[in-house]
Short mmCIF file of N, CA and C and ligand atoms in Angstrom, two decimals:
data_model
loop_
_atom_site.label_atom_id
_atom_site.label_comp_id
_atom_site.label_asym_id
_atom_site.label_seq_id
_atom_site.Cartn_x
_atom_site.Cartn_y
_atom_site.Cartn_z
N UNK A 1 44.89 42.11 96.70
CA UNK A 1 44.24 40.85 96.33
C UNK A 1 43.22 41.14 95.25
N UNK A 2 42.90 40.12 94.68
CA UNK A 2 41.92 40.28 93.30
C UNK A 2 40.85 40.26 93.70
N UNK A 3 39.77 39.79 92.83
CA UNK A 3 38.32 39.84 93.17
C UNK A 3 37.72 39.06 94.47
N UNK A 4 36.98 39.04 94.89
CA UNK A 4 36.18 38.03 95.84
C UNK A 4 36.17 36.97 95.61
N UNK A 5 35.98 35.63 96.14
CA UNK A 5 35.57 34.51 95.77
C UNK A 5 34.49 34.30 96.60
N UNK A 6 33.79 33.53 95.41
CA UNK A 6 32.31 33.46 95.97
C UNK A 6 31.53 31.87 96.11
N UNK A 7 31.14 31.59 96.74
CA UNK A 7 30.09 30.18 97.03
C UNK A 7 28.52 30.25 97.45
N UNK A 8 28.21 29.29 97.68
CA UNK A 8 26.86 28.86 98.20
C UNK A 8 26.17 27.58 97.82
N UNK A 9 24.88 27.50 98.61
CA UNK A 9 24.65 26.11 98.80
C UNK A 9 23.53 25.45 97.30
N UNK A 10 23.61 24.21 97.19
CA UNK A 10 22.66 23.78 96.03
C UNK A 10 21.74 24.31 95.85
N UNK A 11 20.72 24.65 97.03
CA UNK A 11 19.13 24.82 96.81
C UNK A 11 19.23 27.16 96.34
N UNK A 12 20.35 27.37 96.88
CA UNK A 12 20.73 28.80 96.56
C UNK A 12 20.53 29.98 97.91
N UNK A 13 19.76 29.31 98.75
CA UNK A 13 19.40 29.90 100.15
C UNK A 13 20.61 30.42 100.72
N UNK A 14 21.88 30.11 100.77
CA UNK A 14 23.00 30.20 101.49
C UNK A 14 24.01 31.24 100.25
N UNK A 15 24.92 32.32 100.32
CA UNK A 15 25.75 32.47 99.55
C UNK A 15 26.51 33.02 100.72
N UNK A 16 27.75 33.20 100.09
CA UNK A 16 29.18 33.59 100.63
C UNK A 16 30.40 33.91 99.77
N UNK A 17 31.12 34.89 100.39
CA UNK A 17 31.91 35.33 99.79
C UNK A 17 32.86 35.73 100.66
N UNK A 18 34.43 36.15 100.27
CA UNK A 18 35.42 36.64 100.77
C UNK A 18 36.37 36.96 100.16
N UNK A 19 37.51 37.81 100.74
CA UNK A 19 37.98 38.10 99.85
C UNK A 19 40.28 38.13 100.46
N UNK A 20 40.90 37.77 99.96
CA UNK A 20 42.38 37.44 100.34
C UNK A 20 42.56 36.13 100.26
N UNK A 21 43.60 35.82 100.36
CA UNK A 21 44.03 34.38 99.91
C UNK A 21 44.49 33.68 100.65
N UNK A 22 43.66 32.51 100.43
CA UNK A 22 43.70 31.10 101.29
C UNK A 22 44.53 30.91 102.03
N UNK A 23 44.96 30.71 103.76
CA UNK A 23 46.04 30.19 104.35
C UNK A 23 46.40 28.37 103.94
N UNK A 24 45.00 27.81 103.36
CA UNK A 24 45.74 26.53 103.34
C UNK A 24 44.46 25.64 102.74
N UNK A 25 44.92 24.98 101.44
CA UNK A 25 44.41 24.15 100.62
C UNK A 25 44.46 22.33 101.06
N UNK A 26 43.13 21.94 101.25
CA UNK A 26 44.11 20.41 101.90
C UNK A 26 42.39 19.85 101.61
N UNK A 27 42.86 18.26 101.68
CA UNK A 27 41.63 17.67 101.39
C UNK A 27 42.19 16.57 102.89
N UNK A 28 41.11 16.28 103.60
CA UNK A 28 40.73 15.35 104.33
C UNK A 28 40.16 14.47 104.57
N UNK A 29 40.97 13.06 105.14
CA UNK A 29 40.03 11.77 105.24
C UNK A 29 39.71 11.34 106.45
N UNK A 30 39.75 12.35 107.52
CA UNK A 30 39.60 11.90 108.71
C UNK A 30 37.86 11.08 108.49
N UNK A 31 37.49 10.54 109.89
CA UNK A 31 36.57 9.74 109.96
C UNK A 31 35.14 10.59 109.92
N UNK A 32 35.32 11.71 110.26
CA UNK A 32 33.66 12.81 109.93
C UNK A 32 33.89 12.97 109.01
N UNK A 33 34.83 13.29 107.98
CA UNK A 33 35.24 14.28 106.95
C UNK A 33 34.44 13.00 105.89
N UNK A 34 34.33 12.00 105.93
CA UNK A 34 34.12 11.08 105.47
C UNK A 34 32.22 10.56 105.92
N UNK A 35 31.59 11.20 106.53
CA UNK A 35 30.20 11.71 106.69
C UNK A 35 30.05 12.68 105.57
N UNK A 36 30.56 13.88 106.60
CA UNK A 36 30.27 15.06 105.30
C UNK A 36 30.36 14.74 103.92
N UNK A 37 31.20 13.90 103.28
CA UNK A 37 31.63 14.02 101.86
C UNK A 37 31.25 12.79 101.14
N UNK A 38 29.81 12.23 101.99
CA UNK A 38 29.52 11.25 101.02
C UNK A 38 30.65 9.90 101.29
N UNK A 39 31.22 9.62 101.87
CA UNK A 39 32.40 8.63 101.53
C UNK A 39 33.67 8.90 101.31
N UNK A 40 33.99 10.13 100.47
CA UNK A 40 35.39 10.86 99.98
C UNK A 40 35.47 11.97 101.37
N UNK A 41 36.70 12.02 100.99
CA UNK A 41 37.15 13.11 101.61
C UNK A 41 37.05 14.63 101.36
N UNK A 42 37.05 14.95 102.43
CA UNK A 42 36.22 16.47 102.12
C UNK A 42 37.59 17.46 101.48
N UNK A 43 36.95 18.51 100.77
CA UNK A 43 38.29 19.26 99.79
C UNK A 43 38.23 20.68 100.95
N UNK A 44 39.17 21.35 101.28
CA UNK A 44 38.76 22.62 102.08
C UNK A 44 39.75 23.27 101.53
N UNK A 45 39.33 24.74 102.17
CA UNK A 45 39.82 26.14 101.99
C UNK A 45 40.07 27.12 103.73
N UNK A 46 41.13 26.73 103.78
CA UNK A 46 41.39 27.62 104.95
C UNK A 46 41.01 29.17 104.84
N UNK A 47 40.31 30.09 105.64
CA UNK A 47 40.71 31.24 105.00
C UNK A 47 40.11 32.08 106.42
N UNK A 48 40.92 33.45 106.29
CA UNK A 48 40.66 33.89 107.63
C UNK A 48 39.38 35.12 107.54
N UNK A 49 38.87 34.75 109.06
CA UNK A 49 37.17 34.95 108.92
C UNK A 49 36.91 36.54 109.01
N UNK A 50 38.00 37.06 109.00
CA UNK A 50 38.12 38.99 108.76
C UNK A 50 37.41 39.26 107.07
N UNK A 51 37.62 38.54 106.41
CA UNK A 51 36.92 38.68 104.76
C UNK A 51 36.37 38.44 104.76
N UNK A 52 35.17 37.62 105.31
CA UNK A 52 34.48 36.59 105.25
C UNK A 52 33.01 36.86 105.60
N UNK A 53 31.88 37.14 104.52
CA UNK A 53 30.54 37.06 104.61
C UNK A 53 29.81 36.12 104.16
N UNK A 54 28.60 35.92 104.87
CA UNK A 54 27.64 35.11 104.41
C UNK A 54 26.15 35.67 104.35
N UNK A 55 25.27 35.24 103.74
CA UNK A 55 23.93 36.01 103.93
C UNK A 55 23.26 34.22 103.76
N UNK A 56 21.93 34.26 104.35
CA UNK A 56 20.98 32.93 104.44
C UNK A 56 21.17 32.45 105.80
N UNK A 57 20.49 31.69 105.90
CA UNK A 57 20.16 31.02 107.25
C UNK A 57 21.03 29.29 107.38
N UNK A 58 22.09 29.43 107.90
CA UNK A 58 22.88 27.83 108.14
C UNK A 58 22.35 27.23 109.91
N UNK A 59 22.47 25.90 109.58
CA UNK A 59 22.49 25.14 110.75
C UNK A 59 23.98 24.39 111.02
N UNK A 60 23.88 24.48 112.01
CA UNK A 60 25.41 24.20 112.75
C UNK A 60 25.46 22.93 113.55
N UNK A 61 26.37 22.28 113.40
CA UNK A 61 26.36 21.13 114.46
C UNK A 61 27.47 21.09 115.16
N UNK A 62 27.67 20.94 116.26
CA UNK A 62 29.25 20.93 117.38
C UNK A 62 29.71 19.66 117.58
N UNK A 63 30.60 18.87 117.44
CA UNK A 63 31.68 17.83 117.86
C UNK A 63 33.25 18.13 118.19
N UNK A 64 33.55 16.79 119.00
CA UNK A 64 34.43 17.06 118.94
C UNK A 64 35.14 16.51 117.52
N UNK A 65 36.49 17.25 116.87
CA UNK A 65 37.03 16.40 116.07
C UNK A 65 38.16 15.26 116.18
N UNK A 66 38.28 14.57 115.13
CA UNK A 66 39.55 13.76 115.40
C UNK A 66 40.58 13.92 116.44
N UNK A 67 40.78 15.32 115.98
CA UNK A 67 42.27 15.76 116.76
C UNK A 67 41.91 16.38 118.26
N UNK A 68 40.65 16.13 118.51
CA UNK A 68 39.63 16.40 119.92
C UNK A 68 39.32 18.21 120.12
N UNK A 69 39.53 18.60 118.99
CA UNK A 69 39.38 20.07 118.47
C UNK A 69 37.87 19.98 118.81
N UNK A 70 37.17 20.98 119.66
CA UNK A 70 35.76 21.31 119.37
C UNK A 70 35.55 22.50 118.22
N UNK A 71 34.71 21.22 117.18
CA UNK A 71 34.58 21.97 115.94
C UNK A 71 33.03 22.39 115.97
N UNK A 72 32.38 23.29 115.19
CA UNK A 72 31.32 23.53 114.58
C UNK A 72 31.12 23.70 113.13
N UNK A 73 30.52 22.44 112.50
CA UNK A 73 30.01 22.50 110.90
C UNK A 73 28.95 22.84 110.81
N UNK A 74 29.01 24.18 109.50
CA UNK A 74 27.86 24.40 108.85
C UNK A 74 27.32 23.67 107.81
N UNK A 75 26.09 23.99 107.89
CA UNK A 75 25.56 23.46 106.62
C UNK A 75 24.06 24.30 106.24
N UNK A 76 23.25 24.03 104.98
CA UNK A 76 22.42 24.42 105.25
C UNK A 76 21.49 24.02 104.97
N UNK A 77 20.39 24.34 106.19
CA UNK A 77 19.36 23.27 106.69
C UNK A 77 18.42 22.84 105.61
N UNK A 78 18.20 23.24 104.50
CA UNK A 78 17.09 23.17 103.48
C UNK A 78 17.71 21.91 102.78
N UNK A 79 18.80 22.22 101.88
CA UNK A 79 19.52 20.86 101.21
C UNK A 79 20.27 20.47 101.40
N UNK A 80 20.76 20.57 102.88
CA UNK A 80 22.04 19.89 103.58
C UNK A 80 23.83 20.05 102.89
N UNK A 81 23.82 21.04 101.98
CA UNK A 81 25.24 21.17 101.42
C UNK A 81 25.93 21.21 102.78
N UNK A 82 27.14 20.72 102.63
CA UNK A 82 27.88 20.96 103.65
C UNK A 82 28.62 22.72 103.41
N UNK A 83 28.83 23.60 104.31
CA UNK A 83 29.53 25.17 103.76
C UNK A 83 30.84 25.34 104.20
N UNK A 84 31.02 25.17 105.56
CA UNK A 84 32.26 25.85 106.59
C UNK A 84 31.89 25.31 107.83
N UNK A 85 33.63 24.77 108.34
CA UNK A 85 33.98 24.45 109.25
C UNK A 85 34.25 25.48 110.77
N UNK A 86 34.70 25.80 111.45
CA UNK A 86 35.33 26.40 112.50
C UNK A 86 35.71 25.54 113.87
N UNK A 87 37.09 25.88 113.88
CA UNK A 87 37.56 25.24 115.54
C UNK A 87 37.27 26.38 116.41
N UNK A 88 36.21 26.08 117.64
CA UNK A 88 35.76 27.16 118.58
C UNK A 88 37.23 27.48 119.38
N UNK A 89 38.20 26.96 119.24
CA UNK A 89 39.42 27.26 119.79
C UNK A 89 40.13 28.56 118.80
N UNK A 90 39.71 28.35 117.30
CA UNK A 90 40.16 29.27 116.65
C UNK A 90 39.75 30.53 115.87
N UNK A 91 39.10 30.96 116.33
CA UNK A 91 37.50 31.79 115.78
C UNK A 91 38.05 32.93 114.67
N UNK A 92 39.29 32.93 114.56
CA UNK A 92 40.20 33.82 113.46
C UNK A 92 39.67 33.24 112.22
N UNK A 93 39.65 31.98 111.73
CA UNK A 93 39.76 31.43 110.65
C UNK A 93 38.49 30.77 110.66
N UNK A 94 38.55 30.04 109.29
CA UNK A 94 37.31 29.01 108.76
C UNK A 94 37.42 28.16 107.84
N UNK A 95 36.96 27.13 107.71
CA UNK A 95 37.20 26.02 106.88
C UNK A 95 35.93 25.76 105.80
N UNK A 96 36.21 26.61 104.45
CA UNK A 96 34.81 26.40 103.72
C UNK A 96 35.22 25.16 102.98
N UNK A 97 34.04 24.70 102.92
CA UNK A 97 34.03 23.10 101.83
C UNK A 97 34.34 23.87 100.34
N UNK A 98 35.46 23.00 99.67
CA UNK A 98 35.51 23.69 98.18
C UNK A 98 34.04 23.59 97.53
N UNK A 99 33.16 22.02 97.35
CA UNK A 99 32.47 21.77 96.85
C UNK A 99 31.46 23.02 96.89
N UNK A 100 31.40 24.19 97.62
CA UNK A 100 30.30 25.30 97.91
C UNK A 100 30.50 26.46 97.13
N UNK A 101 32.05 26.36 96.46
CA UNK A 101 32.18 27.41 95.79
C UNK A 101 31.90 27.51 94.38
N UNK A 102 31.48 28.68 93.69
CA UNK A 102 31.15 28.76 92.94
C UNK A 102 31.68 28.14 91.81
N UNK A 103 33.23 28.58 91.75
CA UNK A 103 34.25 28.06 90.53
C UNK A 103 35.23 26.66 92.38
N UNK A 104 34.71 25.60 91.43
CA UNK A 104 36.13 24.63 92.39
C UNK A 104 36.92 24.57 91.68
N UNK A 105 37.26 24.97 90.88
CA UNK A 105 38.69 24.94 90.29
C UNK A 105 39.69 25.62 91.12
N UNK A 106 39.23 26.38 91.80
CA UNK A 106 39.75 27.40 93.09
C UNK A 106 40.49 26.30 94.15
N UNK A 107 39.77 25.01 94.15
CA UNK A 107 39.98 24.07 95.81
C UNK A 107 41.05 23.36 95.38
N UNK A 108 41.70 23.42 94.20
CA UNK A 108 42.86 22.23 94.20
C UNK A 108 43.64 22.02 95.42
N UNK A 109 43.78 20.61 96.24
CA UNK A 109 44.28 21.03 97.51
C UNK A 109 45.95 20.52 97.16
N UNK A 110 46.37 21.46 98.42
CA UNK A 110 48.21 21.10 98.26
C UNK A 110 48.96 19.88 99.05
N UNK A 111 47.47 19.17 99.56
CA UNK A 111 48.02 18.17 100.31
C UNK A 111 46.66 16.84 101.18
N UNK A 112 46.89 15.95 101.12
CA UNK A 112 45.76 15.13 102.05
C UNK A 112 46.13 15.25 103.40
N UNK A 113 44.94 15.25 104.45
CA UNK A 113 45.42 14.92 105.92
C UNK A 113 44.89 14.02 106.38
N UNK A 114 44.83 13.31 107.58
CA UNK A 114 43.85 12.33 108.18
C UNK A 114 44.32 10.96 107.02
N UNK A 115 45.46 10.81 106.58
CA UNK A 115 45.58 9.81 105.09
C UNK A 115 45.46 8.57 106.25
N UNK A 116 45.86 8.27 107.13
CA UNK A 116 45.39 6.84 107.83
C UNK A 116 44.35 6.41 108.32
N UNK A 117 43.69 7.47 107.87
CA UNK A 117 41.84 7.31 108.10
C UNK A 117 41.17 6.56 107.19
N UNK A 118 41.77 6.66 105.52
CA UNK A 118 41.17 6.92 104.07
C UNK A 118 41.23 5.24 104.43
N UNK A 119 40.04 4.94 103.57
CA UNK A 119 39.50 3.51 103.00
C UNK A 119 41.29 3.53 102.61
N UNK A 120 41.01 1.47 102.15
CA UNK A 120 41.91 1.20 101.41
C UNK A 120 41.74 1.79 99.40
N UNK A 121 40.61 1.93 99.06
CA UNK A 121 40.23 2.99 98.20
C UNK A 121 40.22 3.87 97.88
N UNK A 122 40.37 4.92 98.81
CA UNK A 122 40.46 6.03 99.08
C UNK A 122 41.38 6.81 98.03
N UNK A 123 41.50 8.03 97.26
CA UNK A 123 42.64 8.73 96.84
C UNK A 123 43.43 9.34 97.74
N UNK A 124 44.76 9.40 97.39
CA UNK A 124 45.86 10.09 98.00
C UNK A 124 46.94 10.66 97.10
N UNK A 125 46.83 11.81 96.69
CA UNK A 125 47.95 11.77 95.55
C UNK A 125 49.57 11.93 96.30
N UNK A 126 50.30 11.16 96.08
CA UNK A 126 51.47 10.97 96.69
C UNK A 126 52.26 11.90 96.94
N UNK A 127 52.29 12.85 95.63
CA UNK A 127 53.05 13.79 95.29
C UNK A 127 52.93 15.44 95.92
N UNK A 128 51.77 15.19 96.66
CA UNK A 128 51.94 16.20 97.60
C UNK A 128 52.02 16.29 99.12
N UNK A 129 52.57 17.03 100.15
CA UNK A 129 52.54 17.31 101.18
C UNK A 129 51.35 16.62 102.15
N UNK A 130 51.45 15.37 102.62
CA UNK A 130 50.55 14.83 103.60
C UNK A 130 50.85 14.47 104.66
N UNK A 131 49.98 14.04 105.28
CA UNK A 131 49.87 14.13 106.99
C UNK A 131 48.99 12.73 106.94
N UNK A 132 49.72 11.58 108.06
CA UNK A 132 48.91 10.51 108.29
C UNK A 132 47.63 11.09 109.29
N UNK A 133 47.68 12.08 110.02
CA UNK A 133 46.98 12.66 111.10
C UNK A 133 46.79 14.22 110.62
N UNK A 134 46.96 14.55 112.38
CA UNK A 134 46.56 15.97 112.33
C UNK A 134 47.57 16.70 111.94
N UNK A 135 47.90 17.63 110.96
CA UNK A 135 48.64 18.47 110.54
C UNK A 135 49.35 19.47 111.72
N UNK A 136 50.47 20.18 111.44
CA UNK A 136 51.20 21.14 112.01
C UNK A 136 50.11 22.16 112.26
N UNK A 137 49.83 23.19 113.56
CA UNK A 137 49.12 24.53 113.34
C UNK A 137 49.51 25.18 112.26
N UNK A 138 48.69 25.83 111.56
CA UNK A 138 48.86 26.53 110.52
C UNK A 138 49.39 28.00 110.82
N UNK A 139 50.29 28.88 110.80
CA UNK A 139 50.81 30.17 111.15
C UNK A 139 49.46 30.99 111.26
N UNK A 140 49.45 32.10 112.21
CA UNK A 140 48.85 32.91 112.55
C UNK A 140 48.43 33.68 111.90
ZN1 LIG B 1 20.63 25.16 100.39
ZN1 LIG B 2 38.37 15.86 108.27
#
């Protein structure tokens, strides 16, 4: 794999990095995803949490999600960026917000999920791989 990819939060307190390539590119409109993102749907980066560092201090919040997944979102506590997701069911992996990374040109996602969530406004690009709901498990 190539270099690291790297993120962190607005105020700069938070950075992160990792390094191998993404299990799964997807933007979501479920009904939190739509908290977190301001209104839009949130852009993510699957990626598994063996590469995966952070340095700074995040605050975490626990819900359940849509799909009744008990999730925990980071964020961090100073300027509230949203960072990374995790299902406490799946502690292998992590869900970083594209918006945290350094270059988003990185987050193009390969597909919407939660699309029967999205406003009647909402984007959906047709042309890729979506899910009215919760998506298939993602391979191991
Ligand atoms: Zn910050
Ligand atoms: Zn969501």
């Amino acid at each position: 794999m190539g270099e690291a990819v790297t993120g962190g939060c607005l105020c700069g307190a938070v950075r992160f990095r990792f390094d191998g390539p993404p299990i799964a590119q997807r933007a979501c409109w479920c009904r939190d995803c739509q908290y977190l993102a301001a209104g839009n749907a949130t852009v993510n980066m699957t990626i598994r949490r063996a590469g995966f560092s952070c340095s700074g201090e995040v605050a975490s919040y626990e819900s359940a999600a849509d799909s009744g997944t008990p999730m925990r979102r980071s964020f961090c506590p100073t300027c509230g960026t949203p960072l990374f997701s995790e299902a406490l069911s799946r502690p292998e992996v992590m869900v970083l917000r594209v918006g945290a990374l350094d270059d988003p040109e990185l987050g193009g996602p390969t597909g919407f999920i939660w699309t029967a969530s999205a406003p009647r406004w909402g984007h959906v690009d047709s042309n890729l791989a979506n899910h009215e709901g919760q998506p298939p498990a993602l391979p191991k």
